[in-house]
Short mmCIF file of C-alpha atoms in Angstrom, two decimals:
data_model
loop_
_atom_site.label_atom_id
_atom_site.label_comp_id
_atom_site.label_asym_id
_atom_site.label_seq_id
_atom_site.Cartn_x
_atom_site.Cartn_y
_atom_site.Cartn_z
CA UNK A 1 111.43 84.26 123.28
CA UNK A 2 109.85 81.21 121.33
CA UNK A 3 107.65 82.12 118.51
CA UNK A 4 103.56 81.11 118.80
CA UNK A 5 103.48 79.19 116.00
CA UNK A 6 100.02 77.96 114.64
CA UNK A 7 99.65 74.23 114.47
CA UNK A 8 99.45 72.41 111.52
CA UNK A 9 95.71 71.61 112.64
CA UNK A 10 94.79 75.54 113.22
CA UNK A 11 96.48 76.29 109.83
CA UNK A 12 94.00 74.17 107.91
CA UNK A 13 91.74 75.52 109.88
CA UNK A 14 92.60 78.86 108.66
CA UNK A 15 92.98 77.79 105.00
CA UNK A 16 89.62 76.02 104.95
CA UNK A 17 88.05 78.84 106.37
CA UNK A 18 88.86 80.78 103.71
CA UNK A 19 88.11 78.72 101.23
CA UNK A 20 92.01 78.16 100.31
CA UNK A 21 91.70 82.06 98.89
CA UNK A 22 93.63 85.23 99.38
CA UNK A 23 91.44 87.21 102.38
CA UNK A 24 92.80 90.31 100.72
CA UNK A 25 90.29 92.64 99.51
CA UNK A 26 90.17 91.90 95.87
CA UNK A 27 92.77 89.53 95.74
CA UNK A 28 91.01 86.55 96.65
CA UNK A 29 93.74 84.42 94.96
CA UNK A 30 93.67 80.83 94.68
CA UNK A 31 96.70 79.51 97.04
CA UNK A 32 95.96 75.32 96.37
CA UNK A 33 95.65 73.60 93.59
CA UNK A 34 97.24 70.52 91.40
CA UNK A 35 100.80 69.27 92.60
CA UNK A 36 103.29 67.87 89.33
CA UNK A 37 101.53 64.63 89.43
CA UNK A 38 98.27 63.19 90.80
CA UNK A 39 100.03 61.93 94.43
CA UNK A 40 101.01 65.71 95.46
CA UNK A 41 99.28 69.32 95.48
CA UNK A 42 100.59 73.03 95.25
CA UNK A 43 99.66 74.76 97.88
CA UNK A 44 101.44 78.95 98.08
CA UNK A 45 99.16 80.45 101.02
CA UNK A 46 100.21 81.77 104.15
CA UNK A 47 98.75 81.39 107.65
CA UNK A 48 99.68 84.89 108.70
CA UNK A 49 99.64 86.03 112.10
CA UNK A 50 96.76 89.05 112.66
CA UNK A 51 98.93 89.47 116.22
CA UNK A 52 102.59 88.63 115.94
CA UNK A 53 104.04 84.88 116.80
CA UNK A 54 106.75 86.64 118.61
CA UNK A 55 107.74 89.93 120.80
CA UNK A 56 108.60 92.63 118.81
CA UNK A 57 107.08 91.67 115.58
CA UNK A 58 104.69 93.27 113.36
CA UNK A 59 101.55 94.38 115.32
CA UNK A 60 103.22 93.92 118.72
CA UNK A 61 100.64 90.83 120.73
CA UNK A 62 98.39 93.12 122.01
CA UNK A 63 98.93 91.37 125.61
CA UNK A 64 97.45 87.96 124.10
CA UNK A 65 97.94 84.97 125.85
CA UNK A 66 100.40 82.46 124.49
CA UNK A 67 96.40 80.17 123.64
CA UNK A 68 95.43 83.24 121.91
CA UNK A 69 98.36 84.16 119.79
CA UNK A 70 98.18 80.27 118.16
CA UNK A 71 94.26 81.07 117.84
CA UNK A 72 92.52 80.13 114.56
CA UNK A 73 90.99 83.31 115.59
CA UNK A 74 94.35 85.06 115.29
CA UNK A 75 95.06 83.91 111.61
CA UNK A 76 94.49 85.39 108.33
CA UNK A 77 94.99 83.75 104.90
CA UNK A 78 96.85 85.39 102.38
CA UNK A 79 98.93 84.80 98.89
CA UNK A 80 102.38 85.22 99.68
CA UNK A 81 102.34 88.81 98.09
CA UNK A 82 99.88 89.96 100.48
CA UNK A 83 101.61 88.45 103.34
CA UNK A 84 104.46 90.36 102.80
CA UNK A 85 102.73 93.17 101.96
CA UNK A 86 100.92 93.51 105.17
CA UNK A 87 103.93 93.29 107.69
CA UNK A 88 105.82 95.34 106.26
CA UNK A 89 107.03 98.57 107.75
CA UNK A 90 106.07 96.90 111.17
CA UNK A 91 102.42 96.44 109.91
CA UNK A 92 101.81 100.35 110.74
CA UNK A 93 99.49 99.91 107.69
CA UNK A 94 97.76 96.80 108.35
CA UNK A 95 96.88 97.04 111.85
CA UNK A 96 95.70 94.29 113.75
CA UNK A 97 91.76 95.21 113.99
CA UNK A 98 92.30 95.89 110.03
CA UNK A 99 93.47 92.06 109.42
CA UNK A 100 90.31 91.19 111.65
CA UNK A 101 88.01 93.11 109.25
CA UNK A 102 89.63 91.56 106.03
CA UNK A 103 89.48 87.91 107.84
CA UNK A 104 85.60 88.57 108.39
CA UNK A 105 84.88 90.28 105.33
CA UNK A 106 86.10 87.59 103.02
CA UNK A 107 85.00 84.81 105.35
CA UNK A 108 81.50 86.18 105.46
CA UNK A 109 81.66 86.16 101.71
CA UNK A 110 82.98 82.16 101.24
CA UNK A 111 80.37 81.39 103.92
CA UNK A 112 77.45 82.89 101.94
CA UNK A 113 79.21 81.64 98.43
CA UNK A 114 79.54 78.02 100.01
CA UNK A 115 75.48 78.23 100.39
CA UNK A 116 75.24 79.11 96.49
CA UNK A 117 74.49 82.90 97.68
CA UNK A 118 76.24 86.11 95.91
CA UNK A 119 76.71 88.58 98.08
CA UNK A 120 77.46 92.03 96.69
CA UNK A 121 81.29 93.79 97.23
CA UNK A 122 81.30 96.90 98.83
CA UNK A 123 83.37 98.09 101.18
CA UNK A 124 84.39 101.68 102.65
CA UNK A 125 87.88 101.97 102.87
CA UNK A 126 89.56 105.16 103.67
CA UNK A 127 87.98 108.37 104.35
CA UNK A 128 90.23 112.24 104.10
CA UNK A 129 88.92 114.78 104.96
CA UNK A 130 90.38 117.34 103.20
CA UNK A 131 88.49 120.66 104.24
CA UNK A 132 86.17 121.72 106.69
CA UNK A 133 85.30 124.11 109.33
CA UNK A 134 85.72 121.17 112.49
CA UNK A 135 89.36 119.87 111.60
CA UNK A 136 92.84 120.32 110.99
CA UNK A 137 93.68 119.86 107.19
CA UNK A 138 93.86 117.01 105.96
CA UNK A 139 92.81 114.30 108.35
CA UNK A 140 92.37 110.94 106.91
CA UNK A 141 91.40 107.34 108.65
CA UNK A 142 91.08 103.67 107.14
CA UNK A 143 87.79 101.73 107.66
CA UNK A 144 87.54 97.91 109.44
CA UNK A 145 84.67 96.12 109.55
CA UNK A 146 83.79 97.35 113.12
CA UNK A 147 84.81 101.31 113.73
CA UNK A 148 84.61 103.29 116.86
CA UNK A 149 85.11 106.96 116.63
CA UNK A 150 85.81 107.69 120.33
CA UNK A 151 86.36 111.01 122.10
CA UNK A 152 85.22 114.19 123.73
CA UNK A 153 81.90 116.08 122.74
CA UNK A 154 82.11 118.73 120.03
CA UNK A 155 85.05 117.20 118.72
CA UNK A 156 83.20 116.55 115.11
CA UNK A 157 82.12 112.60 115.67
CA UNK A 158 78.44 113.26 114.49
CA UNK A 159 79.97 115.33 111.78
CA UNK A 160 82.05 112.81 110.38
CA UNK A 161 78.99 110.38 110.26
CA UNK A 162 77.03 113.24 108.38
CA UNK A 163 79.36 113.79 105.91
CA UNK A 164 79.77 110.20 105.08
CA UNK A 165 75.89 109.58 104.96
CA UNK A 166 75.98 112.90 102.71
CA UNK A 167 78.65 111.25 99.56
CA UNK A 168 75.52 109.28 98.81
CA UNK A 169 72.30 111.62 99.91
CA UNK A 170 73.04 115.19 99.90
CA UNK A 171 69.77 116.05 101.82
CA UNK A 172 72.06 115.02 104.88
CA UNK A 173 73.84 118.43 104.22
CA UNK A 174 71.52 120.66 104.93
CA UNK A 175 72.87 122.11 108.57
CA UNK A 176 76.44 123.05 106.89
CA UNK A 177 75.21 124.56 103.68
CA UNK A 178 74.35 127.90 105.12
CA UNK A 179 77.38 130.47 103.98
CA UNK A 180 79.00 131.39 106.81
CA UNK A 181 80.61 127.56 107.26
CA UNK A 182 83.58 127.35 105.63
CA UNK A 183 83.91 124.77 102.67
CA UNK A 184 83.77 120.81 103.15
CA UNK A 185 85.65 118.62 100.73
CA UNK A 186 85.86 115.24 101.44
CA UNK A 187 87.93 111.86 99.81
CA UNK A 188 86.41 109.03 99.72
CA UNK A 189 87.42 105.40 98.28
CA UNK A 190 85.09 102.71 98.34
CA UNK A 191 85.98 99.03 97.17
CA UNK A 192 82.80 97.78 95.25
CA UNK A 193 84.92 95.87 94.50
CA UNK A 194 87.57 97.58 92.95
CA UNK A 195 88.61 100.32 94.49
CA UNK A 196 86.84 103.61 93.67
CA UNK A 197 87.46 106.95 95.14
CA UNK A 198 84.52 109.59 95.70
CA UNK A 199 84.65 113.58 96.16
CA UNK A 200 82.31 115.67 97.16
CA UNK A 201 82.67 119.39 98.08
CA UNK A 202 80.31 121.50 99.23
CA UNK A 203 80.23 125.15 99.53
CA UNK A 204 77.54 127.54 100.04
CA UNK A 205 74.46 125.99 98.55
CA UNK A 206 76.33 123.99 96.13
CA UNK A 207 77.79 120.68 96.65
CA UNK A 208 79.74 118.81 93.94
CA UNK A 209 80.40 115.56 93.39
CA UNK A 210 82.89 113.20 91.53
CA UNK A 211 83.55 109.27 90.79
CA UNK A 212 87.59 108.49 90.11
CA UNK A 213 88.25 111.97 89.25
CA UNK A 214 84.86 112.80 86.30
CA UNK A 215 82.46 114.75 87.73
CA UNK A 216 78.79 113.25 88.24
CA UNK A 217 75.89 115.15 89.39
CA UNK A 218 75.20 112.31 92.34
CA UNK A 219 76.85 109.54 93.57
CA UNK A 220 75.01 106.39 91.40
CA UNK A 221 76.30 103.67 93.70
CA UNK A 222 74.10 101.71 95.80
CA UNK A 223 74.97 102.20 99.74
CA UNK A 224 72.85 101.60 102.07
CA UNK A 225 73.51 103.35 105.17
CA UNK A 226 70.96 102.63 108.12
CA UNK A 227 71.33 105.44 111.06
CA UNK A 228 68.87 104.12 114.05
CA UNK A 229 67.47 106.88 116.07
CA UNK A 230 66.50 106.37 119.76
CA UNK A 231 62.96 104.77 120.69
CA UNK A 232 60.27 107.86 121.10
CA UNK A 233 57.87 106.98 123.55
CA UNK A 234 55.24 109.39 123.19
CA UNK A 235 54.33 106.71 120.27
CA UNK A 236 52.16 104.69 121.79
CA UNK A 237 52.27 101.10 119.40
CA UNK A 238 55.25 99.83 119.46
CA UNK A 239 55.58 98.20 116.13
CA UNK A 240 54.86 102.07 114.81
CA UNK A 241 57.44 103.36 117.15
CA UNK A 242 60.07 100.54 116.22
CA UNK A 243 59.06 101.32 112.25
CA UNK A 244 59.84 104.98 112.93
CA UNK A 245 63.69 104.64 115.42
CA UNK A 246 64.98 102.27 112.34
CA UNK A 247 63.31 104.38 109.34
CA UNK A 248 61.48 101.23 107.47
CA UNK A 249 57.67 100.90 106.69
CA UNK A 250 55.88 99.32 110.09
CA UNK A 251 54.83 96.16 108.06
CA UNK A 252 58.28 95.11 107.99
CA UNK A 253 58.48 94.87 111.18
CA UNK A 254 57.10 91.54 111.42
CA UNK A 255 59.49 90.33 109.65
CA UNK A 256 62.80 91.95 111.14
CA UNK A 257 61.20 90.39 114.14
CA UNK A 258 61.62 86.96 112.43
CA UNK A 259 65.47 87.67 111.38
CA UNK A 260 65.92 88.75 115.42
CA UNK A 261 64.85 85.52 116.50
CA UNK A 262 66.68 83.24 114.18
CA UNK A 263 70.33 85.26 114.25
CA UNK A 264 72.29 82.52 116.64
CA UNK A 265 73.99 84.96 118.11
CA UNK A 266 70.92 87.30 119.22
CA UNK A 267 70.88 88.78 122.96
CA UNK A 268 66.98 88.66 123.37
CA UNK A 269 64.41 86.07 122.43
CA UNK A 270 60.92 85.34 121.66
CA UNK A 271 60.24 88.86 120.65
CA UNK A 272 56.68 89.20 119.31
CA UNK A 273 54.10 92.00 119.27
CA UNK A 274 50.50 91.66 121.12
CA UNK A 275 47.30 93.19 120.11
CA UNK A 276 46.43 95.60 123.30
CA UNK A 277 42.71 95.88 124.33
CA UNK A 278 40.85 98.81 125.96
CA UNK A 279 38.98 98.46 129.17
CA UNK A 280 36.19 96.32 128.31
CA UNK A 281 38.90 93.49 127.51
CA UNK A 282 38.48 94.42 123.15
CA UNK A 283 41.57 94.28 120.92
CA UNK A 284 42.35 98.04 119.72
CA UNK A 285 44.96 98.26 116.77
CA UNK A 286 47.69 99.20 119.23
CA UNK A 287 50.95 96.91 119.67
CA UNK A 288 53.13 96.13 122.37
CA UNK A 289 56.65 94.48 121.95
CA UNK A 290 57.04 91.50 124.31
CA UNK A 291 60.53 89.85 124.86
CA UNK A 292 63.35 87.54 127.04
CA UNK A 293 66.13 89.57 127.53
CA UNK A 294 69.25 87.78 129.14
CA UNK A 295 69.57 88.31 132.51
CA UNK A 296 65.94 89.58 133.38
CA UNK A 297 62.35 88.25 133.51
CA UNK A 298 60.97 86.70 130.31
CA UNK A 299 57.68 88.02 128.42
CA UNK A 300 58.70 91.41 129.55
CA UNK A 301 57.18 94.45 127.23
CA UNK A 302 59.78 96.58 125.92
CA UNK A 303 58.64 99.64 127.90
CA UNK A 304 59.23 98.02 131.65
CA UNK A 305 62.64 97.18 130.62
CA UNK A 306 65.50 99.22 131.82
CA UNK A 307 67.46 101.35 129.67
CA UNK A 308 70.57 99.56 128.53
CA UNK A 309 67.56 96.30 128.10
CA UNK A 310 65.75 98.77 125.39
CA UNK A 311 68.95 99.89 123.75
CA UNK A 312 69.61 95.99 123.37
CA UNK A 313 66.55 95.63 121.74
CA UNK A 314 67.39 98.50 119.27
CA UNK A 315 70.58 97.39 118.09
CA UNK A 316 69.09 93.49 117.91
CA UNK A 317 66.84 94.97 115.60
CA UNK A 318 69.50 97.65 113.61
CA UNK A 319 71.69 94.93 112.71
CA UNK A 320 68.91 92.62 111.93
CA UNK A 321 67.95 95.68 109.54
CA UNK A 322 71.62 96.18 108.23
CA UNK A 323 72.13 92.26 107.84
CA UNK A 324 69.01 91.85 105.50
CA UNK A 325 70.14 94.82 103.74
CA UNK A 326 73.93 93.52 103.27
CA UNK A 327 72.60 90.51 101.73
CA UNK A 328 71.50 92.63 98.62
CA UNK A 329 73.78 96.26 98.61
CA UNK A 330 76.86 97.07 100.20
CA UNK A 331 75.69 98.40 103.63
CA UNK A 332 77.13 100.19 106.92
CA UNK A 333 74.68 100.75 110.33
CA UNK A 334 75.64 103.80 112.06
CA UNK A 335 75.43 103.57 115.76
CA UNK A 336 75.17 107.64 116.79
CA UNK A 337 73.58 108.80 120.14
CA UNK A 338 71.22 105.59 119.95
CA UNK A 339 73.81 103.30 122.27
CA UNK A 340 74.58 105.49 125.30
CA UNK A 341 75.52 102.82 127.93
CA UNK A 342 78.53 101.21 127.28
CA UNK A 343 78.53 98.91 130.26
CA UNK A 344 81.75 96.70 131.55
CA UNK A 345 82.62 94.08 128.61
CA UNK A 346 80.52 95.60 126.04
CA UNK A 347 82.72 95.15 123.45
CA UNK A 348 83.13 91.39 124.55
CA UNK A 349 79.78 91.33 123.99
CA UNK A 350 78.82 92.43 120.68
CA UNK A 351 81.55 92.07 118.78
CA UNK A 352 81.31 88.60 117.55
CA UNK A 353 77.79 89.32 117.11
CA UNK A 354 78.22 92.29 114.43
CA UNK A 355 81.71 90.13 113.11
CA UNK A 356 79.85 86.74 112.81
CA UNK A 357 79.70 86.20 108.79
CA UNK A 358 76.19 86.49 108.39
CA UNK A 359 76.46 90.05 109.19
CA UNK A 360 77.86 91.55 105.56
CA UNK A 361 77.96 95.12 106.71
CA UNK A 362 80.51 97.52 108.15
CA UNK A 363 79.76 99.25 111.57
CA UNK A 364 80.45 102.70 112.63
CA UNK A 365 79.73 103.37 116.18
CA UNK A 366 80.53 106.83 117.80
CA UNK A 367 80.60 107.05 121.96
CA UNK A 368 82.12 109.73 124.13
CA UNK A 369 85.42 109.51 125.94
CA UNK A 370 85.49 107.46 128.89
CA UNK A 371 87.37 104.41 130.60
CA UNK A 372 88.07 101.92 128.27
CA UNK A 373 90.90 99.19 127.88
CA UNK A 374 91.08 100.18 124.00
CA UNK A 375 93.61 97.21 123.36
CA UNK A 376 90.37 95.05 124.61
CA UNK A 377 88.39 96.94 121.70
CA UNK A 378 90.71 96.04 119.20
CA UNK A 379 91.29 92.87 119.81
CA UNK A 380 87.36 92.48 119.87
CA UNK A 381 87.84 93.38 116.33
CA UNK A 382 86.96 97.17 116.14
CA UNK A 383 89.14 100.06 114.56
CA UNK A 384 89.17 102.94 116.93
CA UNK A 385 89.77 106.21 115.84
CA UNK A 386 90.18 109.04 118.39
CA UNK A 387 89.14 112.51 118.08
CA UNK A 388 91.36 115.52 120.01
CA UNK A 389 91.54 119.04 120.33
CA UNK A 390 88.84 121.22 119.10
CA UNK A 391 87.04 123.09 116.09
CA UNK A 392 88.26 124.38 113.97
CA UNK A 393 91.94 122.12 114.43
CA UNK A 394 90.10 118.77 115.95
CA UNK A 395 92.33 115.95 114.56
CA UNK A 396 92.37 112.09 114.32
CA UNK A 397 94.50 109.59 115.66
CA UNK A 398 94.50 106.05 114.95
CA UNK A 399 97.33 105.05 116.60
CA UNK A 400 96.75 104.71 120.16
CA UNK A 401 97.81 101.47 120.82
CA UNK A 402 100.45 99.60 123.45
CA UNK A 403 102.19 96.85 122.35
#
């Protein structure tokens, strides 16, 4: 079978993109530069294929088209160490929605460096989970960019999200501290931006922690983690109600409003928030959110939408949260029992929303087990990791792939 070789044309595509740098994480290696003389230049990158050029080759082709597979969208740019490095062994290490996180991660950060902005490093890598009363010992996972911890109820998906909100906060603890759980002990290494690895175990009423193997008495790293909670409606304004699902002060609502409606890739427009009057026709200090949602009426108030129109609206305003955040601290939005409808080609339809390079956070969404093309998810970006059996000997699998 021919190979699906990228064009010259898509490979400086991918080069440029990348600002002619390693996409590594903390590489970032200069791969152009001068040639012996004035007339020629040195160039030592590598237009590496995130989906192999040909059947049985590293990643498999996830069922790409033959368009797809010579995709700028399918390309990575890497140092020749790092190209190497990442097909090896078949590229069981590097897999494909792995390559897709690197590629956006380090594209998000030329983008932002082109504009004269410094964005900060940070970047959850690999989680083990070494001890605990849910899972079988020890059960470790890598991060992407995107992550989708998919599988049955009670099979420790909240728990995992807990845990990792609780390396930095360890008020998010407080339902496993009483004695009768057994112990949690966790790994955790973070690139920020070299790599660090975090510990924490907690037992009883004590919980530990450690930074690259010294004890600290906190974690004194700047994470922001943003956890959206579903809208409660027996809050009658709206901008109080928003101010209260994301966790920030209401007065900033305003303003995420503004960072909704100028994202290019937002699913709702025109949002704004109306004064509501009483019965004699008099303003009361009481908001209502008006939007266009695609695919409904426009000037529609967020209450007389339907469901999966509100939980639109939520994440629109989550990531526009975690994307203002990101600008200034490493940051990851945690999408937990606030997105319950997963409708047909959701995946299609977010993902190059939360991937576009304005958005410098990770993503970790967690969704019961259903119907779902999973090689469609990955390619979409996402790392899923799936959850089986149950406590205490739940365990993870990441590689549930078909070639």
């Amino acid at each position: 079978m021919p190979r699906e070789n990228f064009t010259p044309k898509v490979r400086e595509l991918i080069a440029a993109s990348a600002g002619h740098q390693c996409s590594f994480p903390t590489c970032n290696q200069r791969t152009s530069g001068p040639g012996h003389n004035t007339n020629f230049v040195s160039n030592s990158g590598y237009a590496a294929h995130i989906y192999s050029a040909s059947k049985g080759g590293p990643r498999g082709q996830g069922k790409l088209t033959s368009a797809e597979l010579k995709s700028p969208g399918n390309g990575i740019w890497l140092c020749g160490r790092h190209a190497k490095i990442v097909d090896n062994n078949g590229g069981v290490k590097y897999p494909p929605e792995v390559l897709l996180s690197y590629k956006a991660l380090h594209e998000a950060r030329v983008s932002l460096e082109h504009e004269g902005l410094y964005p900060p490093i940070g970047w959850l890598h690999e989680l083990t989970i070494v001890q605990s009363p849910l899972f079988a010992a020890p059960q470790t996972f890598q991060f992407s960019k995107l992550n989708l911890i998919y599988g049955a109820n009670s099979t420790g998906k909240t728990a995992i999200v807990e845990w990792i909100n609780s390396l930095f906060d360890c008020t998010k603890l407080d339902r496993w501290m009483p004695a009768e759980h057994n112990p949690i002990k966790l790994r955790l290494s973070l690139l920020n931006p070299k790599l660090q690895n975090l510990e924490m175990t907690a037992r009883n009423s004590e919980v530990k922690y450690s930074i690259d193997g010294k004890s600290v008495a906190f974690v004194p790293i700047g994470f922001a983690i943003f956890k959206p909670r579903r809208f409660d409606y027996s809050i009658t304004d709206d901008a109080e109600m928003l101010a209260q699902a994301l966790n920030v002060p209401a007065p900033a609502i305003n303003s995420l409003i503004d960072e909704v409606n100028q994202f290019p890739h937002a699913k709702v427009q025109n949002l704004r928030l109306e004064l509501n009057t009483n019965g004699d026709g008099n303003y009361i200090e009481q908001y209502t959110l008006i939007t266009d949602v695609q695919g409904t009426a426009p000037g529609l108030p967020l209450r007389n939408l339907s469901g999966r129109e509100k939980e639109r609206i939520l994440l629109e305003f989550s990531t526009a949260a975690a994307r203002l955040s990101g600008k200034y601290c490493p940051t990851l939005l945690i999408l937990d029992e606030s997105v319950s409808v997963i409708f047909d080609g959701f995946f299609d339809f977010y993902s190059h929303h939360l991937l576009d390079p304005l958005n410098q956070f990770q993503t970790l969404m967690c969704i019961a087990e259903q119907d779902l093309d999973l090689n469609n998810v990955r390619w979409n970006g996402w790392q899923v990791i799936r959850t089986h059996g149950k406590p205490p000997h739940v365990s993870l699998n990441q590689d549930v792939r078909v070639k």
